[in-house]
Amino acid sequence: MNRKITDASKFLSYVLRHQPDAIGIMLDLEGWTDIAALINCAANAGKQLDPNLIQIIVATSDKKRFAISEDGLRIRAVQGHSSDSVSINYDEKVPPKVLFHGTAIQFLNSILKVGLLSGARQYVHMSQNIQTATDVGQRHGASVVLTIAADAMYHQGFKFHQADNGVWLINQVPPQFLALTSSIK
Ligand code: HQG
């Protein structure tokens, strides 16, 4: 991916997930915003976007971070939000037996003590495969992968959701449902 696309993609993540106020756009509860208004407000803030660049970002995003509405007029981030103005009504979904969460070794003691917390984001993010979890953890330091007893949690009433890009979401994971992945293989 070239530099211009990466920069614009990071900018879109910033305003569509975290700080819409930074450029004066409004996100609705489902996270959607008008593409024309987004382009205008971005330009006023000194960031050049155009419909073609936005289409390329949406189509080429490795993690399918964004979606465009069927009428082509609106865009949203499909998950990863911290903004209070967004409250996506994700369907509840039955999880697979286990899910994985990649984190960095320096967070491990705290996580094993109090569980996985969503922190600044609205949800804890989990993946269905170990490689993705490993990559996610590596963003913060030396990666360690935790196995989440999703099936057991589900049967105890915890609610699981899955965003359109496949990322699994949950409010929190108490420590008793966590294990180091290598130790249970
Ligand atoms: C950790 C990327 C201490 C947690 C990725 C993580 C993902 C705790 C960090 C998405 C903790 C939060 C999300 C506790 C959790 N004590 N640390 N009790 N509970 N943590 O970035 O899951 O490229 O908010 O393990 O691919 O790393 O943005 O979450 O290390 O899908 O599209 O606190 O972001 O996608 O970090 O990543 P993050 P994450 P994008």
mmCIF file of C-alpha atoms and ligand atoms in Angstrom:
data_model
loop_
_atom_site.group_PDB
_atom_site.id
_atom_site.type_symbol
_atom_site.label_atom_id
_atom_site.label_comp_id
_atom_site.label_asym_id
_atom_site.label_seq_id
_atom_site.Cartn_x
_atom_site.Cartn_y
_atom_site.Cartn_z
ATOM 1 C CA MET A 1 0.000 0.000 0.000
ATOM 2 C CA ASN A 2 1.482 3.370 -0.867
ATOM 3 C CA ARG A 3 2.114 6.139 1.608
ATOM 4 C CA LYS A 4 -0.748 8.381 0.517
ATOM 5 C CA ILE A 5 -3.291 5.573 0.978
ATOM 6 C CA THR A 6 -1.851 4.524 4.356
ATOM 7 C CA ASP A 7 -1.905 8.116 5.661
ATOM 8 C CA ALA A 8 -5.471 8.675 4.489
ATOM 9 C CA SER A 9 -6.552 5.323 5.949
ATOM 10 C CA LYS A 10 -5.106 6.268 9.350
ATOM 11 C CA PHE A 11 -6.856 9.620 9.126
ATOM 12 C CA LEU A 12 -10.164 7.858 8.369
ATOM 13 C CA SER A 13 -9.666 5.523 11.346
ATOM 14 C CA TYR A 14 -9.035 8.547 13.542
ATOM 15 C CA VAL A 15 -12.139 10.534 12.563
ATOM 16 C CA LEU A 16 -14.532 7.596 11.951
ATOM 17 C CA ARG A 17 -13.618 5.678 15.113
ATOM 18 C CA HIS A 18 -12.266 8.120 17.639
ATOM 19 C CA GLN A 19 -12.445 11.889 17.055
ATOM 20 C CA PRO A 20 -15.124 13.000 14.540
ATOM 21 C CA ASP A 21 -15.147 16.359 16.373
ATOM 22 C CA ALA A 22 -11.564 16.971 15.262
ATOM 23 C CA ILE A 23 -12.877 17.944 11.802
ATOM 24 C CA GLY A 24 -16.498 18.716 12.716
ATOM 25 C CA ILE A 25 -18.270 15.689 11.218
ATOM 26 C CA MET A 26 -21.219 13.915 12.824
ATOM 27 C CA LEU A 27 -21.418 10.136 13.096
ATOM 28 C CA ASP A 28 -24.844 8.583 13.601
ATOM 29 C CA LEU A 29 -25.430 5.844 16.176
ATOM 30 C CA GLU A 30 -24.445 3.189 13.639
ATOM 31 C CA GLY A 31 -21.236 5.087 12.874
ATOM 32 C CA TRP A 32 -22.223 6.357 9.418
ATOM 33 C CA THR A 33 -21.269 9.755 8.058
ATOM 34 C CA ASP A 34 -21.900 11.506 4.748
ATOM 35 C CA ILE A 35 -18.933 11.084 2.375
ATOM 36 C CA ALA A 36 -19.336 14.522 0.732
ATOM 37 C CA ALA A 37 -19.413 16.243 4.138
ATOM 38 C CA LEU A 38 -16.424 14.186 5.271
ATOM 39 C CA ILE A 39 -14.415 15.306 2.218
ATOM 40 C CA ASN A 40 -15.384 18.975 2.810
ATOM 41 C CA CYS A 41 -14.605 18.949 6.513
ATOM 42 C CA ALA A 42 -11.324 17.120 5.907
ATOM 43 C CA ALA A 43 -10.337 19.752 3.310
ATOM 44 C CA ASN A 44 -11.125 22.538 5.805
ATOM 45 C CA ALA A 45 -8.800 20.793 8.238
ATOM 46 C CA GLY A 46 -6.059 20.612 5.578
ATOM 47 C CA LYS A 47 -6.499 16.936 4.641
ATOM 48 C CA GLN A 48 -7.137 16.173 0.992
ATOM 49 C CA LEU A 49 -9.507 13.282 0.314
ATOM 50 C CA ASP A 50 -11.555 12.538 -2.765
ATOM 51 C CA PRO A 51 -14.214 9.938 -3.594
ATOM 52 C CA ASN A 52 -11.776 7.848 -5.611
ATOM 53 C CA LEU A 53 -9.171 7.720 -2.825
ATOM 54 C CA ILE A 54 -11.891 6.752 -0.337
ATOM 55 C CA GLN A 55 -13.086 3.943 -2.628
ATOM 56 C CA ILE A 56 -9.509 2.618 -2.919
ATOM 57 C CA ILE A 57 -9.000 2.694 0.861
ATOM 58 C CA VAL A 58 -12.245 0.838 1.506
ATOM 59 C CA ALA A 59 -11.512 -1.756 -1.173
ATOM 60 C CA THR A 60 -7.879 -2.377 -0.250
ATOM 61 C CA SER A 61 -7.978 -2.159 3.567
ATOM 62 C CA ASP A 62 -6.219 -5.336 4.736
ATOM 63 C CA LYS A 63 -8.572 -5.659 7.691
ATOM 64 C CA LYS A 64 -11.684 -4.383 5.866
ATOM 65 C CA ARG A 65 -11.915 -1.600 8.412
ATOM 66 C CA PHE A 66 -14.484 0.518 6.542
ATOM 67 C CA ALA A 67 -17.792 0.048 4.712
ATOM 68 C CA ILE A 68 -19.657 2.231 2.229
ATOM 69 C CA SER A 69 -23.479 2.274 2.306
ATOM 70 C CA GLU A 70 -25.415 0.617 -0.501
ATOM 71 C CA ASP A 71 -26.387 3.998 -1.974
ATOM 72 C CA GLY A 72 -22.685 4.944 -2.027
ATOM 73 C CA LEU A 73 -23.279 8.139 -0.037
ATOM 74 C CA ARG A 74 -22.068 7.202 3.443
ATOM 75 C CA ILE A 75 -19.055 5.558 5.063
ATOM 76 C CA ARG A 76 -18.382 4.023 8.488
ATOM 77 C CA ALA A 77 -15.709 2.117 10.374
ATOM 78 C CA VAL A 78 -17.076 -1.384 11.002
ATOM 79 C CA GLN A 79 -15.480 -1.727 14.457
ATOM 80 C CA GLY A 80 -12.770 -0.332 16.723
ATOM 81 C CA HIS A 81 -14.666 2.744 17.928
ATOM 82 C CA SER A 82 -13.946 4.724 21.067
ATOM 83 C CA SER A 83 -16.262 7.644 20.224
ATOM 84 C CA ASP A 84 -19.274 7.932 22.564
ATOM 85 C CA SER A 85 -21.497 9.143 19.736
ATOM 86 C CA VAL A 86 -21.403 5.682 18.117
ATOM 87 C CA SER A 87 -23.294 2.688 19.486
ATOM 88 C CA ILE A 88 -23.507 0.099 16.716
ATOM 89 C CA ASN A 89 -26.282 -2.403 17.295
ATOM 90 C CA TYR A 90 -24.215 -5.516 16.504
ATOM 91 C CA ASP A 91 -26.195 -8.755 16.351
ATOM 92 C CA GLU A 92 -25.526 -11.271 19.059
ATOM 93 C CA LYS A 93 -23.734 -14.322 17.729
ATOM 94 C CA VAL A 94 -22.862 -17.779 19.024
ATOM 95 C CA PRO A 95 -19.050 -17.889 19.242
ATOM 96 C CA PRO A 96 -16.823 -20.814 18.281
ATOM 97 C CA LYS A 97 -15.488 -22.984 21.116
ATOM 98 C CA VAL A 98 -12.458 -20.748 21.582
ATOM 99 C CA LEU A 99 -11.345 -17.319 20.424
ATOM 100 C CA PHE A 100 -7.918 -15.670 20.593
ATOM 101 C CA HIS A 101 -6.621 -12.332 21.813
ATOM 102 C CA GLY A 102 -3.108 -11.145 21.068
ATOM 103 C CA THR A 103 -1.477 -8.804 23.507
ATOM 104 C CA ALA A 104 1.995 -7.786 24.616
ATOM 105 C CA ILE A 105 3.933 -9.561 27.338
ATOM 106 C CA GLN A 106 4.082 -6.440 29.521
ATOM 107 C CA PHE A 107 0.262 -6.466 29.886
ATOM 108 C CA LEU A 108 0.059 -10.134 30.859
ATOM 109 C CA ASN A 109 0.206 -9.859 34.669
ATOM 110 C CA SER A 110 -2.524 -7.274 34.758
ATOM 111 C CA ILE A 111 -4.712 -9.216 32.289
ATOM 112 C CA LEU A 112 -4.394 -12.489 34.181
ATOM 113 C CA LYS A 113 -5.347 -10.648 37.374
ATOM 114 C CA VAL A 114 -8.355 -8.586 36.237
ATOM 115 C CA GLY A 115 -9.176 -10.033 32.831
ATOM 116 C CA LEU A 116 -9.358 -8.378 29.421
ATOM 117 C CA LEU A 117 -10.847 -4.889 29.588
ATOM 118 C CA SER A 118 -11.871 -2.757 26.620
ATOM 119 C CA GLY A 119 -9.799 0.242 27.727
ATOM 120 C CA ALA A 120 -10.337 3.226 25.460
ATOM 121 C CA ARG A 121 -12.287 1.197 22.899
ATOM 122 C CA GLN A 122 -15.889 0.083 23.290
ATOM 123 C CA TYR A 123 -15.073 -3.648 23.159
ATOM 124 C CA VAL A 124 -12.340 -6.191 23.692
ATOM 125 C CA HIS A 125 -11.318 -7.473 20.242
ATOM 126 C CA MET A 126 -10.841 -11.187 19.564
ATOM 127 C CA SER A 127 -10.021 -13.230 16.488
ATOM 128 C CA GLN A 128 -10.766 -16.706 15.302
ATOM 129 C CA ASN A 129 -7.198 -17.547 14.385
ATOM 130 C CA ILE A 130 -3.912 -17.467 16.240
ATOM 131 C CA GLN A 131 -1.926 -15.740 13.498
ATOM 132 C CA THR A 132 -4.204 -12.692 13.462
ATOM 133 C CA ALA A 133 -4.032 -12.514 17.257
ATOM 134 C CA THR A 134 -0.235 -12.733 17.131
ATOM 135 C CA ASP A 135 -0.098 -9.833 14.657
ATOM 136 C CA VAL A 136 -2.456 -7.715 16.781
ATOM 137 C CA GLY A 137 -0.344 -8.321 19.907
ATOM 138 C CA GLN A 138 2.855 -7.381 18.088
ATOM 139 C CA ARG A 139 1.607 -3.802 17.667
ATOM 140 C CA HIS A 140 2.298 -3.285 21.381
ATOM 141 C CA GLY A 141 5.531 -5.288 21.886
ATOM 142 C CA ALA A 142 6.574 -8.937 22.089
ATOM 143 C CA SER A 143 3.368 -10.789 21.372
ATOM 144 C CA VAL A 144 1.608 -13.345 23.527
ATOM 145 C CA VAL A 145 -1.670 -15.008 22.566
ATOM 146 C CA LEU A 146 -4.436 -15.781 25.035
ATOM 147 C CA THR A 147 -7.086 -18.420 24.419
ATOM 148 C CA ILE A 148 -10.569 -17.388 25.476
ATOM 149 C CA ALA A 149 -13.042 -20.079 26.538
ATOM 150 C CA ALA A 150 -15.756 -18.474 24.409
ATOM 151 C CA ASP A 151 -18.159 -21.395 24.472
ATOM 152 C CA ALA A 152 -18.067 -21.548 28.281
ATOM 153 C CA MET A 153 -18.588 -17.794 28.515
ATOM 154 C CA TYR A 154 -21.498 -17.953 26.096
ATOM 155 C CA HIS A 155 -23.191 -20.625 28.207
ATOM 156 C CA GLN A 156 -22.805 -18.404 31.242
ATOM 157 C CA GLY A 157 -24.681 -15.597 29.498
ATOM 158 C CA PHE A 158 -21.894 -13.416 28.088
ATOM 159 C CA LYS A 159 -22.898 -11.700 24.836
ATOM 160 C CA PHE A 160 -20.666 -12.047 21.780
ATOM 161 C CA HIS A 161 -20.820 -9.967 18.602
ATOM 162 C CA GLN A 162 -18.995 -10.123 15.294
ATOM 163 C CA ALA A 163 -18.278 -7.065 13.174
ATOM 164 C CA ASP A 164 -18.650 -7.202 9.382
ATOM 165 C CA ASN A 165 -14.891 -7.710 8.998
ATOM 166 C CA GLY A 166 -14.904 -10.847 11.152
ATOM 167 C CA VAL A 167 -13.488 -9.329 14.345
ATOM 168 C CA TRP A 168 -15.234 -10.716 17.458
ATOM 169 C CA LEU A 169 -16.284 -8.234 20.124
ATOM 170 C CA ILE A 170 -17.165 -8.555 23.801
ATOM 171 C CA ASN A 171 -17.412 -6.107 26.704
ATOM 172 C CA GLN A 172 -14.857 -7.891 28.882
ATOM 173 C CA VAL A 173 -13.305 -11.296 29.554
ATOM 174 C CA PRO A 174 -12.913 -12.280 33.238
ATOM 175 C CA PRO A 175 -9.589 -13.981 34.035
ATOM 176 C CA GLN A 176 -11.064 -17.428 34.714
ATOM 177 C CA PHE A 177 -11.861 -17.767 30.983
ATOM 178 C CA LEU A 178 -8.292 -17.008 29.863
ATOM 179 C CA ALA A 179 -5.361 -19.320 29.254
ATOM 180 C CA LEU A 180 -1.974 -18.861 27.647
ATOM 181 C CA THR A 181 -2.368 -20.379 24.203
ATOM 182 C CA SER A 182 0.854 -22.363 24.283
ATOM 183 C CA SER A 183 -0.110 -23.992 27.587
ATOM 184 C CA ILE A 184 -3.365 -25.478 26.296
ATOM 185 C CA LYS A 185 -2.173 -26.690 22.887
HETATM 186 C C1 HQG B 1 -4.604 -4.655 26.538
HETATM 187 C C2 HQG B 1 -6.291 -3.209 15.443
HETATM 188 C C3 HQG B 1 -3.577 -4.389 30.767
HETATM 189 C C4 HQG B 1 -5.010 -5.428 25.317
HETATM 190 C C5 HQG B 1 -6.131 -4.670 15.739
HETATM 191 C C6 HQG B 1 -4.358 -4.592 24.231
HETATM 192 C C7 HQG B 1 -7.348 -5.046 16.539
HETATM 193 C C8 HQG B 1 -4.933 -4.825 28.982
HETATM 194 C C9 HQG B 1 -4.417 -3.173 24.773
HETATM 195 C C10 HQG B 1 -7.819 -3.740 17.104
HETATM 196 C C11 HQG B 1 -5.957 -5.278 29.834
HETATM 197 C C12 HQG B 1 -5.470 -2.324 24.095
HETATM 198 C C13 HQG B 1 -7.759 -3.735 18.607
HETATM 199 C C14 HQG B 1 -5.703 -5.258 31.226
HETATM 200 C C15 HQG B 1 -6.653 -5.479 27.818
HETATM 201 N N1 HQG B 1 -4.505 -4.811 31.645
HETATM 202 N N2 HQG B 1 -3.744 -4.374 29.435
HETATM 203 N N3 HQG B 1 -6.613 -5.669 32.117
HETATM 204 N N4 HQG B 1 -7.014 -5.661 29.092
HETATM 205 N N5 HQG B 1 -5.389 -4.976 27.736
HETATM 206 O O1 HQG B 1 -5.274 -1.283 20.457
HETATM 207 O O2 HQG B 1 -6.956 -5.575 20.901
HETATM 208 O O3 HQG B 1 -5.489 -1.815 12.779
HETATM 209 O O4 HQG B 1 -7.166 -0.884 22.102
HETATM 210 O O5 HQG B 1 -4.554 -6.746 25.353
HETATM 211 O O6 HQG B 1 -6.006 -5.431 14.583
HETATM 212 O O7 HQG B 1 -4.654 -4.474 20.627
HETATM 213 O O8 HQG B 1 -6.882 -0.518 14.351
HETATM 214 O O9 HQG B 1 -6.717 -3.163 21.353
HETATM 215 O O10 HQG B 1 -3.023 -4.989 24.037
HETATM 216 O O11 HQG B 1 -8.375 -5.641 15.817
HETATM 217 O O12 HQG B 1 -7.941 -1.767 12.495
HETATM 218 O O13 HQG B 1 -4.758 -3.298 26.154
HETATM 219 O O14 HQG B 1 -6.965 -2.720 16.582
HETATM 220 O O15 HQG B 1 -7.027 -2.994 14.309
HETATM 221 O O16 HQG B 1 -5.020 -2.026 22.795
HETATM 222 O O17 HQG B 1 -6.433 -4.000 19.029
HETATM 223 P P1 HQG B 1 -6.053 -1.752 21.621
HETATM 224 P P2 HQG B 1 -6.130 -4.396 20.518
HETATM 225 P P3 HQG B 1 -6.825 -1.683 13.431
#
